[in-house]
C-alpha positions as MATLAB code, in Angstrom:
seq = 'MAASASTLLAAAAASSSSCAAISPHLPRAAPAAASVPSPSRPSCPPLRASPARPHRSRVIASAAPTMQPPAASRVSTVVDVDLGDRSYPIYIGSGLLDEPDLLQRHVHGKRVLVVTNTTVAPLYLEKVTWALTHNNPNVSVESVILPDGEKYKDMDTLMKVFDKAVESRLDRRCTFVALGGGVIGDMCGFAADAFLRGVNFIQIPTTLMAQVDSSVGGKTGINHPLGKNLIGAFYQPQCVLIDTDTLNTLPDRELASGIGEVVKYGLIRDAPFFEWQEKNMSALLARESSALTYAIKRSCENKAEVIAQDEKEGGLRATLNLGHTFGHAIETGTGYGAWLHGEAVAAGIVMAADMSHRLGWIDESIKKRTVDILEQAKLPIAPPKAMTVEKFKNIMAVDKKVADGLLRLILLKGPLGSCVFTGDYDRKALDETLHAFCDS';
ca = [
     -25.628   22.810    4.351;
     -24.974   19.519    2.518;
     -24.246   19.527   -1.155;
     -25.516   16.492   -2.445;
     -23.911   14.883   -5.649;
     -27.269   15.056   -7.511;
     -27.950   18.607   -6.678;
     -24.572   19.527   -7.898;
     -24.695   17.527  -11.296;
     -28.130   18.791  -12.092;
     -26.748   22.286  -11.466;
     -23.944   21.820  -13.841;
     -24.334   21.291  -17.632;
     -26.051   18.320  -19.049;
     -23.761   15.690  -20.112;
     -23.769   13.123  -23.036;
     -22.893    9.113  -22.205;
     -21.538    8.754  -18.700;
     -20.054    6.447  -18.412;
       1.528    4.207   -4.250;
       3.641    1.494   -4.970;
       5.599   -0.246   -2.122;
       5.615   -3.970   -2.712;
       7.688   -4.502   -5.868;
       6.439   -5.623   -8.947;
       6.718   -9.050   -9.454;
       6.528  -10.520  -13.175;
       3.331  -12.738  -13.931;
       2.180  -14.365  -16.971;
      -0.852  -12.492  -18.452;
      -4.124  -14.043  -17.619;
      -6.275  -15.535  -20.360;
      -9.041  -13.755  -21.581;
     -12.464  -14.613  -19.942;
     -16.038  -13.502  -20.722;
     -17.191  -11.470  -17.867;
     -21.311  -11.127  -17.671;
     -22.303   -7.827  -18.503;
     -24.238   -5.659  -16.051;
     -27.942   -6.150  -15.865;
     -28.770   -2.417  -16.235;
     -28.186   -0.603  -19.595;
     -25.350    1.899  -18.245;
     -23.002   -0.496  -17.912;
     -22.188   -2.044  -21.614;
     -20.953   -5.306  -22.385;
     -17.119   -5.958  -22.302;
     -16.197   -5.857  -25.794;
     -14.499   -3.343  -27.904;
     -13.211   -3.584  -31.201;
      -9.447   -2.353  -31.079;
      -9.664   -1.005  -34.898;
     -12.590    1.274  -33.672;
     -11.886    2.428  -30.063;
     -14.554    3.518  -28.064;
     -14.650    7.162  -26.854;
     -16.491    8.729  -24.034;
     -17.155   12.172  -23.810;
     -18.765   14.139  -21.206;
     -19.306   17.569  -22.233;
     -18.469   18.839  -26.063;
     -15.056   20.344  -25.950;
     -13.769   23.471  -27.543;
     -10.546   22.012  -28.252;
      -9.647   19.478  -30.647;
      -9.036   16.176  -29.485;
      -6.452   13.855  -30.619;
      -7.490   10.322  -32.148;
      -5.504    7.190  -32.073;
      -4.211    5.759  -35.265;
      -6.159    3.362  -37.230;
      -4.567    0.262  -36.408;
      -3.990    1.248  -32.769;
      -4.484   -1.120  -29.792;
      -6.350    1.425  -28.018;
      -9.692    0.015  -26.846;
     -11.158    3.030  -25.342;
     -10.367    6.802  -25.155;
     -12.023    8.758  -22.363;
     -12.155   12.376  -22.850;
     -11.388   14.880  -19.726;
     -12.975   17.854  -20.746;
     -11.660   21.086  -19.629;
     -11.876   23.293  -22.675;
      -8.440   24.118  -24.195;
      -6.885   21.924  -21.778;
      -8.558   18.996  -22.470;
      -6.822   15.659  -22.672;
      -7.474   12.157  -23.587;
      -6.956    8.678  -21.332;
      -5.928    5.923  -23.583;
      -6.598    2.652  -22.469;
      -5.653   -0.615  -23.971;
      -3.247   -3.675  -23.953;
       0.347   -2.962  -25.255;
       0.098    0.646  -25.580;
       3.577    1.139  -24.691;
       4.446   -0.658  -28.108;
       2.697    2.345  -30.043;
       5.277    5.062  -30.151;
       2.933    7.548  -31.891;
       0.700    7.920  -28.716;
       3.269    9.080  -26.567;
       5.165   11.328  -29.289;
       2.315   13.355  -30.431;
       1.751   14.840  -26.765;
       5.677   15.425  -26.192;
       6.506   19.141  -26.596;
      10.116   20.086  -27.595;
      12.973   17.807  -28.305;
      13.711   17.209  -24.171;
      12.008   14.610  -22.073;
      12.517   13.795  -18.581;
      10.883   10.359  -17.414;
      10.451   10.430  -13.552;
      10.060    6.618  -12.057;
      11.123    4.475   -9.342;
      13.524    1.741   -8.453;
      10.767   -0.807   -8.937;
       9.216    0.278  -12.302;
      12.635    1.398  -13.903;
      13.970   -2.311  -14.772;
      10.514   -3.136  -15.980;
       9.233   -0.334  -18.229;
      11.849    2.490  -18.533;
      13.407    0.964  -21.438;
      10.478    0.437  -23.352;
       9.124    3.916  -22.655;
      12.355    5.607  -23.771;
      12.268    3.384  -26.983;
       8.465    4.541  -27.386;
       9.677    8.190  -27.078;
      12.535    7.947  -29.488;
      11.702    5.516  -32.001;
      11.750    6.921  -35.506;
      12.154   10.286  -33.801;
      16.093   10.926  -33.514;
      15.394   14.612  -32.499;
      14.097   13.550  -29.018;
      16.353   12.799  -26.008;
      15.412   11.302  -23.042;
      16.772   11.837  -19.606;
      15.364    9.676  -16.507;
      15.741   10.339  -12.642;
      14.915    7.146  -10.607;
      13.407    7.603   -6.790;
      13.340    5.288   -4.285;
       9.898    3.465   -4.296;
       7.349    4.099   -1.533;
       4.720    6.606   -0.024;
       7.468    7.333    2.716;
       9.333    9.165   -0.059;
       6.661   11.264   -1.391;
       8.458   14.318    0.439;
      10.111   17.588   -0.207;
      13.768   15.789   -0.343;
      12.821   13.424   -2.930;
      10.948   16.036   -5.002;
      14.271   17.962   -5.234;
      15.943   15.165   -6.678;
      13.483   15.755   -9.825;
      14.430   19.380   -9.951;
      17.998   18.673   -9.661;
      17.961   16.237  -12.505;
      16.035   19.002  -14.791;
      18.375   21.634  -13.931;
      21.471   19.766  -14.051;
      20.312   18.466  -17.497;
      19.371   22.270  -18.622;
      15.840   21.399  -19.586;
      13.908   24.428  -20.837;
      10.297   25.363  -21.173;
       9.756   23.307  -24.254;
      10.461   19.905  -22.336;
       8.277   17.301  -21.221;
       8.150   15.518  -18.091;
       6.462   11.887  -18.265;
       5.585   10.057  -14.818;
       6.113    6.345  -15.081;
       4.843    4.634  -12.142;
       2.184    4.416   -9.582;
       0.234    7.048   -7.590;
       3.377    8.674   -5.497;
       5.442    9.004   -8.973;
       2.622   10.564  -10.868;
       1.562   12.884   -8.071;
       5.309   14.171   -7.754;
       6.018   14.445  -11.539;
       3.088   16.309  -11.746;
       3.862   18.771   -8.956;
       7.390   18.979  -10.192;
       6.130   19.813  -13.645;
       3.861   22.735  -12.313;
       6.660   24.118  -10.564;
       9.689   23.624  -12.875;
      10.377   26.934  -15.039;
       6.608   27.801  -13.546;
       5.311   24.826  -15.620;
       6.173   22.547  -18.378;
       4.165   19.666  -20.180;
       3.719   16.576  -18.703;
       2.381   12.978  -19.470;
       0.768   10.241  -16.852;
       1.852    6.568  -17.600;
       0.288    5.162  -14.443;
       1.455    1.364  -13.873;
      -0.742    0.573  -10.912;
      -4.392    0.009  -10.914;
      -4.778    2.749   -8.151;
      -3.374    5.205  -10.482;
      -5.042    3.872  -13.293;
      -8.455    4.271  -12.014;
      -7.906    7.621   -9.750;
      -4.730    9.482   -9.247;
      -3.355    9.856  -12.669;
      -6.537   11.469  -13.809;
      -7.743   14.945  -12.769;
      -4.736   17.055  -11.971;
      -4.180   16.457   -8.415;
      -0.304   16.723   -7.704;
       1.964   16.953   -4.644;
       3.648   15.769   -1.657;
       3.086   14.857    2.041;
       3.742   16.656    5.004;
       4.869   14.886    8.252;
       1.365   16.081    9.890;
      -0.933   15.224    6.884;
      -0.975   13.406    3.551;
      -1.164   15.815    0.413;
      -1.227   18.897    2.012;
       1.133   20.499   -0.230;
       0.412   20.586   -4.100;
      -1.381   21.846   -6.886;
      -3.989   21.275   -9.575;
      -1.993   20.506  -12.866;
      -3.500   18.634  -15.659;
      -1.640   16.246  -17.836;
      -1.265   16.381  -21.863;
      -2.539   12.806  -21.831;
      -2.878    9.531  -19.524;
      -1.745    6.324  -21.231;
      -2.902    3.284  -19.637;
      -1.189    0.293  -20.740;
      -3.047   -2.679  -19.056;
      -0.357   -4.925  -19.910;
       1.679   -3.226  -16.833;
      -1.002   -4.749  -14.501;
       0.627   -8.265  -15.045;
       3.582   -7.327  -13.084;
       1.596   -5.833   -9.861;
       1.255   -7.641   -6.969;
      -1.991   -8.951   -5.306;
      -1.951   -6.509   -2.790;
      -1.048   -3.570   -4.879;
      -3.930   -4.823   -7.142;
      -6.626   -5.114   -4.356;
      -5.466   -1.397   -3.298;
      -6.576   -0.147   -6.333;
      -9.926   -1.749   -6.316;
     -10.702    0.118   -3.028;
     -10.981    3.240   -5.369;
     -13.094    1.148   -7.814;
     -15.603    0.355   -5.265;
     -15.839    4.016   -4.252;
     -16.953    5.179   -7.478;
     -20.289    2.599   -7.304;
     -21.011    3.768   -3.914;
     -21.091    7.383   -4.485;
     -22.480    7.718   -8.012;
     -22.865    4.843  -10.124;
     -25.212    2.195   -8.319;
     -25.071   -0.096  -11.689;
     -21.431   -0.029  -11.670;
     -21.634   -1.061   -8.007;
     -23.733   -4.187   -8.626;
     -21.412   -5.207  -11.595;
     -18.522   -5.222   -9.006;
     -20.573   -7.635   -6.476;
     -21.173   -9.887   -9.623;
     -17.620   -9.521  -11.064;
     -15.073   -9.225   -8.162;
     -13.888  -12.679   -8.322;
     -12.920  -12.051  -12.195;
     -11.162   -8.796  -10.942;
      -8.995  -10.388   -8.303;
      -7.994  -12.935  -11.130;
      -7.006  -10.210  -13.313;
      -9.076  -11.059  -16.160;
      -8.471   -8.451  -18.982;
     -11.901   -8.010  -20.060;
     -13.007   -7.192  -16.399;
     -10.121   -5.115  -15.428;
     -10.246   -2.963  -18.605;
     -13.975   -2.560  -17.874;
     -13.189   -1.376  -14.280;
     -10.749    1.153  -15.552;
     -12.648    2.580  -18.190;
     -15.832    2.996  -15.980;
     -13.935    4.400  -13.000;
     -12.098    7.100  -15.657;
     -15.495    7.822  -17.094;
     -16.861    8.417  -13.728;
     -14.093   10.570  -12.631;
     -13.936   12.499  -15.957;
     -17.129   13.638  -15.678;
     -16.875   14.943  -12.134;
     -13.608   16.723  -13.088;
     -15.525   18.454  -16.139;
     -17.724   20.256  -13.657;
     -15.695   20.906  -10.587;
     -11.855   20.603  -11.668;
     -10.646   22.214   -8.407;
     -12.832   20.606   -5.779;
     -15.507   23.393   -5.354;
     -18.213   20.698   -4.070;
     -18.923   18.004   -6.498;
     -15.303   16.421   -6.901;
     -14.931   16.441   -2.895;
     -17.317   13.643   -3.166;
     -14.587   11.370   -4.777;
     -12.991   11.243   -1.571;
     -15.362    9.008    0.116;
     -13.543    7.207    2.882;
     -10.437    9.471    2.712;
     -10.568   11.557    5.571;
     -10.511    8.465    7.782;
      -8.145    6.734    5.343;
      -5.356    9.699    5.147;
      -5.715    9.700    9.006;
      -4.739    6.036    9.158;
      -2.002    6.628    6.595;
      -0.371    9.497    8.576;
      -1.122    7.940   11.837;
       0.730    4.820   11.087;
       3.042    5.970    9.160;
       3.577    6.612    5.263;
       3.795    3.139    3.659;
       2.581    0.725    6.494;
      -0.669    0.706    4.961;
      -1.356    1.123    1.155;
      -3.667    3.957    0.172;
      -6.586    1.887   -0.956;
      -6.414   -0.202    2.190;
      -6.659    2.886    4.163;
      -9.539    4.151    2.166;
     -11.304    0.764    2.240;
     -11.163    0.986    5.772;
     -12.154    4.898    5.929;
     -15.206    3.773    3.371;
     -16.600    1.250    6.170;
     -16.081    3.972    9.067;
     -18.109    6.457    6.741;
     -20.852    3.962    5.933;
     -21.261    3.403    9.565;
     -21.450    6.839   10.591;
     -23.802    7.160    7.628;
     -26.223    4.566    8.956;
     -25.804    6.019   12.714;
     -27.216    9.339   11.159;
     -30.209    7.234    9.616;
     -29.061    8.470    6.141;
     -28.740    4.896    4.408;
     -30.303    1.602    5.444;
     -28.527   -1.473    7.085;
     -28.432   -3.224    3.461;
     -26.122   -0.550    2.029;
     -23.905   -0.580    5.105;
     -23.870   -4.608    4.844;
     -22.950   -4.756    0.950;
     -20.248   -2.041    1.606;
     -18.334   -4.472    4.303;
     -19.179   -7.370    2.068;
     -17.573   -6.233   -1.350;
     -14.608   -4.648    0.126;
     -14.234   -8.217    2.417;
     -14.578   -9.793   -1.059;
     -11.760   -7.760   -2.513;
      -9.512   -8.932    0.422;
      -9.352   -5.269    1.837;
      -9.357   -4.289    5.743;
     -12.675   -3.274    6.806;
     -11.436   -1.719   10.032;
      -8.560    0.820   11.208;
      -5.183   -0.864   12.693;
      -5.289   -1.010   16.584;
      -2.737    1.832   16.816;
      -5.304    4.401   15.620;
      -7.183    5.756   18.693;
     -10.092    8.253   18.630;
      -7.719   10.906   19.819;
      -5.391   10.095   16.877;
      -8.108   10.192   14.533;
      -9.458   13.559   15.638;
      -5.995   15.268   15.921;
      -5.204   14.428   12.076;
      -8.364   14.993   10.704;
      -8.610   18.406   12.116;
      -5.924   19.404    9.689;
      -7.479   17.675    6.689;
      -7.996   19.534    3.515;
     -11.732   19.333    3.723;
     -11.823   21.334    6.959;
     -13.361   25.070    6.415;
     -13.561   27.596    8.994;
     -12.610   24.915   11.779;
     -15.434   22.627   10.630;
     -14.666   18.985    9.346;
     -16.687   18.276    6.379;
     -17.244   14.693    5.402;
     -18.347   12.763    2.109;
     -21.093   10.294    3.644;
     -23.782    8.089    1.866;
     -27.207    9.479    2.029;
     -30.347    7.866    0.202;
     -30.211    4.937   -2.109;
     -27.173    3.281   -3.254;
     -24.959    5.554   -5.384;
     -25.739    8.554   -3.654;
     -23.779   10.904   -1.090;
     -23.349   14.320    0.314;
     -20.242   16.413    1.121;
     -21.274   18.131    4.274;
     -20.447   19.514    7.373;
     -23.843   19.594    8.861;
     -23.805   16.260   10.826;
     -24.590   15.203   14.298;
     -21.066   15.094   16.090;
     -22.478   12.574   18.333;
     -22.606   10.133   15.023;
     -18.771   10.668   14.303;
     -17.951   10.150   17.907;
     -19.681    6.813   18.048;
     -18.420    5.801   14.908;
     -14.605    6.350   16.030;
     -15.365    4.683   19.475;
     -17.038    1.546   17.666;
     -13.729    1.143   15.456;
     -11.215    1.991   18.144;
      -9.942    0.319   21.402;
      -9.187    3.711   23.049;
];
């Protein structure tokens, strides 16, 4: 039976306000702030926030106390991921790595291990080390610098984190810090979960993809040669610190990749946000600060709301994987790293929209708007020629959403902003979509 997002939301507790790097980071000048038109519907507020009084988004009242940023903080927004006594804040703002207190308040014990990669370390490792130790002489910081890229998200690379932790004689009071994109965040989180059966960890995402998606929600893990993210665990961080200034060194291709995940939120559950993106895509691609900050904030609010209701992907959380079954097959089939995650997901979203239309679940206009916005974002709208129907089917057969041999998919259904997670669909539509996008 299909489990629609709206049905699952209605069954959950009522909520209040809803609201992997391969190419090297290249230094860029920070763009000038621009006024981005606020959306026409009330659920998307204007893009202005006072740094002295950060906006706080909260999904469900938490049993655990939440951290407040310092009164003079640069934090413009705090989004709370509400998981009872495991709740944690997502700090969003410019220049947050220059605020030592934000990091230090979430460090347990006196030992810290920063996990980063060869691209990010020269840019931000020294600054993060300073933030962890400034006026805090009791804390010592070790680091492990991993090779950069999705193709290194494997067991051999993960062991380098454990090797450093053991060689440094870290104990259960230590804190792991993930400094990088989605690959680093996933591996550091998995290592933190497994080392000594669980130590504290913090996420500092430096790519748009990680800031709007992978750093939030506790999914950690590594790839297997036969499938992406097949080995891992759910393990939540103590906080997520998003310094939007790190996007100034992000290559254009990586920025576009992150926008693929932003588009997803609008399609599956937030039509006003999708409409805002249609009007403001050029501002996002131009790296206008107010537009990027709003897109990050709204994406985190959407994901936090879902995580609060379905932490371990029993149903509702699976809808966040729109396009991912097709996309993961592309990443696996072409070799990890050939396509960025967001590029593969974008092509997968178009394939999911095509299949949804073939099933009669969405009208032609939604399919067209999906293609148009992804093209506007300079993302692929079809898989590479190397992907055949047989290759898609073989890889999708081991997807994490397969249950009792049945491939379940996230498909669009109904008006814009609605979807279903289901195995109850006509297999002919899937075959037709695969043949429409593959030469063989």
